[in-house]
Amino acid sequence: MFADYLLLLFATEPRRAKAIYNVCRGRRTVSTLFAGLTYQQLAWLDSWHGVPLAKFEAAAQTLIAAGWLQAPTDGYLALTAAGQAQQAELQQRLYQPVAWQQFRQADVRRFTALSQLALQVVSEYSHQTKRYYPVTTDPGVQATVKRWFRQWRKPMIVTQVVTELHAFLATLAPTQATIFMNSVTGYDFPGQTDQQLATAFKRTPVEILVMRKDLSCQLVAWLRQQPTGPLAALVKPLVKANPVSTSAWQTYQAFQQTADLSQIATQRRLKLSTVREHLLETAILTPGFPFETILTPELLAPLTAVFGESASVATWRFEQVQSVAPTLDFFCFRLYQIMRCQRATA
Amino acid sequence: MQQREIYQLLKQKYGFDEFRPGQYEVIAALLTHQDVLAVLPTGTGKSLIYQFVGTVMPGLVVVVSPLISLMQDQVARLNYQGEKAVAALTSQVDFGTRQATLNHLAQVKFLFVSPEMLKQTAVLTALQTVKIALFVVDEAHCISTWGPDFRPDYLGLGQLKQQLGQPLTLMLTATATAQVRQDIVTQLQVPTAKQVVYSVNRPNIYLAVEQVSNEAAKRERLQQLVTTVATPAIVYFSSKKQTDLIAEWLRQTTGLRVAAYHAGLSAEDRFKIQQQFMTGQLDVICATSAFGMGINKADIRMVVHYHLPTTLADYVQEIGRAGRDGQQSLAMLLYAPGDEQLVRNLNELTAASTTQIQNDYQRFQHQQTPPDELAAVLQFYWEHQYSVAQVEALFTERQQQKQRELQQLLAYVQTTTCRRATLLAHFGEPKPSHTATCCQSAGSSLPLETLGLQAATKVEQTPITSWETLLDQLFLQKI
């Protein structure tokens, strides 16, 4: 069940439920990203793209009804003792994704759609069939695959694709490789649905779905390492040049030239608050962000004095430092929180 | 275009020597720029008509279609037949792709679109810039059956057609009573359209109805049917949940290859199940009525209704998916006392009380956005300057109509005379002569032997193939 995977994302200390849902749904607001960072869940960013908020809420309700989650304060959910035991059991039993951080680094969903049609096209081509029902009628996907196929269509394409696939599948556990191939659509083989694979492998359909998403991520990761074949060529344009939005990245580039945020705002015709949001987003998603360029020793002093000893970043309150240093603004406080999270995990 | 040339093109492009009943008549009329309402039985290749006309006439063929899954099927089928310039505008297509389609309309030959999408300004404006060869309303009976209280944008089609410069219009349906035909031509503002009406009768489909005492007995009878009658078979349900549950139960208890199909599945799973069924890898599909509108499988031997269809017209559509190869087939309706309550519940979903209608009018006057589906339907009427009294009358009439349709359906279920005669009478057709392969009279057993519809030997559920073997099978490396 979907709810089982949701339970894995909670802990005994209360977590902001909506932030967790939005991390999964790929909402990139600073507050969502920050929650993802503090809960160490950024790998889940965008992993359940397109799933409506209501589905998360309904799943959480079933977990509450089962006695595994409780709501200590409005908007927050925490594991109960029974929930903790259930979570531990699920961690053992459920398939656990290993490569979901690819969702952040490349457009995995697009790759899944493209590769599905591409594999069908190559399979049918290898059997010299021209009449077949395409697995997707999405015109964008069809056009991209058509261009790709034209570019790579040489007698060798079949061998090249098989070589790529074989090498990739050989890196997987046999069950996973079998699930991957059985879900492929090709010549005289429509492919098995998640429900059918679930029955065959004694898993739930959601587990198969999670596994297949993860297999897509693993394939993307593998193709990025082996960049010469035709399938790798499908991935290449989908790899994100930088981890944040284009606009935030431009702000960050300007920031590397000058630490004067007002100047960046004027230069980029943005509000100062937007510049700050961009920098927070970048700080959360980019390793090695130069925090000290903004957090000068004078600014750091009160922050370290108040929070230096406390590791539970999510529980800090801005008011605590405000009472000591009334001029310090929220931006610096949030940036310091991000710095501490990053350095704790590093 | 001369008759000789039309036949030449049929041979050259589709490889056929003959048209199916009604096809030629409709095509010939359209080629002389006459609007046509075609009522042709299911399985007579209605899509060939607009494909053919699209090939001959310059310009775009716009096909208004009711369901996303149906549009996807139609696009896939045209792709399969080698038509490349095909696009569908649905809510599932992302904004960028939709925009790209609209910007390149001149390169599109066939465009599938829902009535709701068609009325959007961006779509309408783009369509006004290209020449429309033919405006097709597929499943045109939806205008009459869905329009008033479910999808009122169907009622706006006539006006939209006007905004598109009154293009040549083809209205297609498999079943329409005289009343529904009248509704269609009135709503689409084509009173002089030529009507090509063929019988809805499908003599090779044996009509059966069995009364069972309760749900458990019905389930058991279904199990007997799928194991003793020839397959492939479709079993129709009115709820998604039942579809899933019974599919799984049948799979476990019969060893048959069974899958569920409904609108809750992903596009990928829908594709896979349809293709498995088409290529003979499934024996039974348990489905909601979402399945089958676009299905073109010739050898379906049995269609079972586990729940009542909503109307006799729907019933004829749904059983019409059986026996398209002309071979003997079976339509079985399983009825337990009280089943009609499910239909009533469904009908009530689209009902509206006087207070609801009045309150919603207040909402509209305060310029608030529609909060629910009913309000979204009513919004259409307020935007088209209907009065509260008019809308009330319309909703009352629609509920009465649905009540009458249910009675007609129950009359078919409970008849003690020839079922086929009862069915055809509903569509204003004469009584056929009753034979041994016509229909099952109340209480008698199924003459499976006479019909030649005994189950064949069961195909075992295929075990999972290893990845290495599949890689070899799917990709032939020696070419």
mmCIF file of C-alpha atoms in Angstrom, chain A residues 110 116 119-120 122-128 130-135 137-140 142 146 155 158-159 161-162 165-166 169-170 174 177-178 181-197 199-201 212, chain B residues 71-73 75-82 84 86-88 92-94 97 101 244 248 251 258-259 267-273 275-276 278-279 281-282 296 462-468 470-479:
data_model
loop_
_atom_site.group_PDB
_atom_site.id
_atom_site.type_symbol
_atom_site.label_atom_id
_atom_site.label_comp_id
_atom_site.label_asym_id
_atom_site.label_seq_id
_atom_site.Cartn_x
_atom_site.Cartn_y
_atom_site.Cartn_z
ATOM 1 C CA ARG A 110 10.489 11.957 -19.090
ATOM 2 C CA GLN A 116 9.560 2.855 -23.022
ATOM 3 C CA LEU A 119 12.624 0.146 -26.608
ATOM 4 C CA GLN A 120 9.347 -0.751 -28.302
ATOM 5 C CA VAL A 122 13.799 -0.892 -31.545
ATOM 6 C CA SER A 123 12.183 -4.214 -30.666
ATOM 7 C CA GLU A 124 9.617 -3.929 -33.482
ATOM 8 C CA TYR A 125 12.345 -2.758 -35.861
ATOM 9 C CA SER A 126 14.440 -5.806 -35.000
ATOM 10 C CA HIS A 127 11.488 -7.977 -36.013
ATOM 11 C CA GLN A 128 10.952 -5.845 -39.109
ATOM 12 C CA LYS A 130 6.035 -1.569 -39.195
ATOM 13 C CA ARG A 131 2.457 -1.858 -37.972
ATOM 14 C CA TYR A 132 2.054 -1.807 -34.244
ATOM 15 C CA TYR A 133 0.228 0.110 -31.554
ATOM 16 C CA PRO A 134 2.616 2.594 -29.959
ATOM 17 C CA VAL A 135 2.836 2.344 -26.176
ATOM 18 C CA THR A 137 0.280 8.474 -28.093
ATOM 19 C CA ASP A 138 1.875 11.540 -26.473
ATOM 20 C CA PRO A 139 2.957 13.589 -29.502
ATOM 21 C CA GLY A 140 5.963 15.112 -27.699
ATOM 22 C CA GLN A 142 6.655 10.343 -30.171
ATOM 23 C CA LYS A 146 11.325 9.560 -33.837
ATOM 24 C CA PRO A 155 22.110 -1.910 -38.641
ATOM 25 C CA VAL A 158 19.684 -3.335 -32.137
ATOM 26 C CA THR A 159 22.999 -4.757 -30.971
ATOM 27 C CA VAL A 161 20.703 -1.265 -27.396
ATOM 28 C CA VAL A 162 20.897 -4.915 -26.359
ATOM 29 C CA LEU A 165 20.541 -3.146 -21.625
ATOM 30 C CA HIS A 166 22.407 -6.372 -20.981
ATOM 31 C CA LEU A 169 20.625 -5.608 -16.217
ATOM 32 C CA ALA A 170 23.686 -7.688 -15.282
ATOM 33 C CA PRO A 174 18.131 -11.248 -11.035
ATOM 34 C CA ALA A 177 16.288 -7.514 -13.906
ATOM 35 C CA THR A 178 13.391 -9.900 -14.572
ATOM 36 C CA MET A 181 12.302 -6.802 -18.704
ATOM 37 C CA ASN A 182 8.825 -8.168 -18.048
ATOM 38 C CA SER A 183 7.415 -4.674 -17.834
ATOM 39 C CA VAL A 184 8.944 -3.655 -21.175
ATOM 40 C CA THR A 185 6.666 -3.391 -24.227
ATOM 41 C CA GLY A 186 8.008 -4.857 -27.446
ATOM 42 C CA TYR A 187 7.367 -7.176 -30.347
ATOM 43 C CA ASP A 188 4.521 -9.594 -29.559
ATOM 44 C CA PHE A 189 4.927 -8.710 -25.895
ATOM 45 C CA PRO A 190 2.698 -5.969 -24.459
ATOM 46 C CA GLY A 191 4.487 -6.212 -21.113
ATOM 47 C CA GLN A 192 3.116 -7.074 -17.696
ATOM 48 C CA THR A 193 1.217 -4.597 -15.560
ATOM 49 C CA ASP A 194 2.246 -3.759 -12.000
ATOM 50 C CA GLN A 195 -0.681 -5.820 -10.751
ATOM 51 C CA GLN A 196 0.413 -8.855 -12.768
ATOM 52 C CA LEU A 197 4.034 -8.528 -11.666
ATOM 53 C CA THR A 199 0.987 -11.395 -8.269
ATOM 54 C CA ALA A 200 3.913 -13.186 -9.895
ATOM 55 C CA PHE A 201 6.487 -11.911 -7.408
ATOM 56 C CA ARG A 212 10.139 0.204 -11.331
ATOM 57 C CA MET B 71 -9.137 9.124 -27.991
ATOM 58 C CA GLN B 72 -5.870 7.442 -27.072
ATOM 59 C CA ASP B 73 -7.124 4.205 -28.629
ATOM 60 C CA VAL B 75 -4.859 7.804 -32.119
ATOM 61 C CA ALA B 76 -2.969 4.546 -31.542
ATOM 62 C CA ARG B 77 -5.112 2.807 -34.136
ATOM 63 C CA LEU B 78 -4.535 5.498 -36.760
ATOM 64 C CA ASN B 79 -0.809 5.370 -35.933
ATOM 65 C CA TYR B 80 -0.979 1.616 -36.394
ATOM 66 C CA GLN B 81 -2.536 2.092 -39.808
ATOM 67 C CA GLY B 82 0.290 4.362 -40.794
ATOM 68 C CA LYS B 84 1.242 9.927 -38.728
ATOM 69 C CA VAL B 86 -2.681 12.476 -35.727
ATOM 70 C CA ALA B 87 -3.036 14.342 -32.454
ATOM 71 C CA ALA B 88 -5.324 14.357 -29.450
ATOM 72 C CA GLN B 92 -3.689 14.368 -19.954
ATOM 73 C CA VAL B 93 -1.520 16.053 -22.580
ATOM 74 C CA ASP B 94 0.776 18.593 -20.915
ATOM 75 C CA THR B 97 2.622 19.672 -26.031
ATOM 76 C CA THR B 101 -0.058 20.878 -31.424
ATOM 77 C CA ASP B 244 -10.833 -5.474 -9.334
ATOM 78 C CA GLU B 248 -8.750 -11.323 -8.863
ATOM 79 C CA ARG B 251 -8.049 -15.500 -11.667
ATOM 80 C CA VAL B 258 -8.084 -12.629 -16.192
ATOM 81 C CA ALA B 259 -7.384 -8.908 -15.807
ATOM 82 C CA ALA B 267 -2.396 4.855 -19.244
ATOM 83 C CA GLU B 268 0.479 2.366 -19.373
ATOM 84 C CA ASP B 269 -1.485 -0.408 -17.651
ATOM 85 C CA ARG B 270 -4.531 0.273 -19.813
ATOM 86 C CA PHE B 271 -2.373 -0.077 -22.904
ATOM 87 C CA LYS B 272 -0.811 -3.310 -21.686
ATOM 88 C CA ILE B 273 -4.126 -4.939 -20.795
ATOM 89 C CA GLN B 275 -2.842 -5.283 -26.028
ATOM 90 C CA GLN B 276 -2.707 -8.502 -24.016
ATOM 91 C CA MET B 278 -6.021 -8.075 -28.441
ATOM 92 C CA THR B 279 -3.131 -10.511 -28.880
ATOM 93 C CA GLN B 281 -2.936 -13.351 -23.971
ATOM 94 C CA LEU B 282 -6.006 -12.876 -21.781
ATOM 95 C CA ASN B 296 -11.403 -3.670 -32.233
ATOM 96 C CA THR B 462 2.248 -18.234 -18.523
ATOM 97 C CA PRO B 463 5.077 -18.307 -16.037
ATOM 98 C CA ILE B 464 7.420 -15.341 -15.808
ATOM 99 C CA THR B 465 10.165 -15.372 -18.450
ATOM 100 C CA SER B 466 13.764 -14.704 -17.402
ATOM 101 C CA TRP B 467 15.283 -11.403 -18.422
ATOM 102 C CA GLU B 468 17.935 -12.970 -20.618
ATOM 103 C CA LEU B 470 13.132 -11.863 -22.981
ATOM 104 C CA LEU B 471 16.020 -9.747 -24.156
ATOM 105 C CA ASP B 472 16.662 -12.326 -26.900
ATOM 106 C CA GLN B 473 12.989 -12.586 -27.814
ATOM 107 C CA LEU B 474 12.241 -8.903 -27.967
ATOM 108 C CA PHE B 475 15.360 -7.863 -29.833
ATOM 109 C CA LEU B 476 16.356 -9.982 -32.819
ATOM 110 C CA GLN B 477 19.967 -9.200 -33.430
ATOM 111 C CA LYS B 478 20.346 -10.897 -36.802
ATOM 112 C CA ILE B 479 18.856 -8.464 -39.254
#
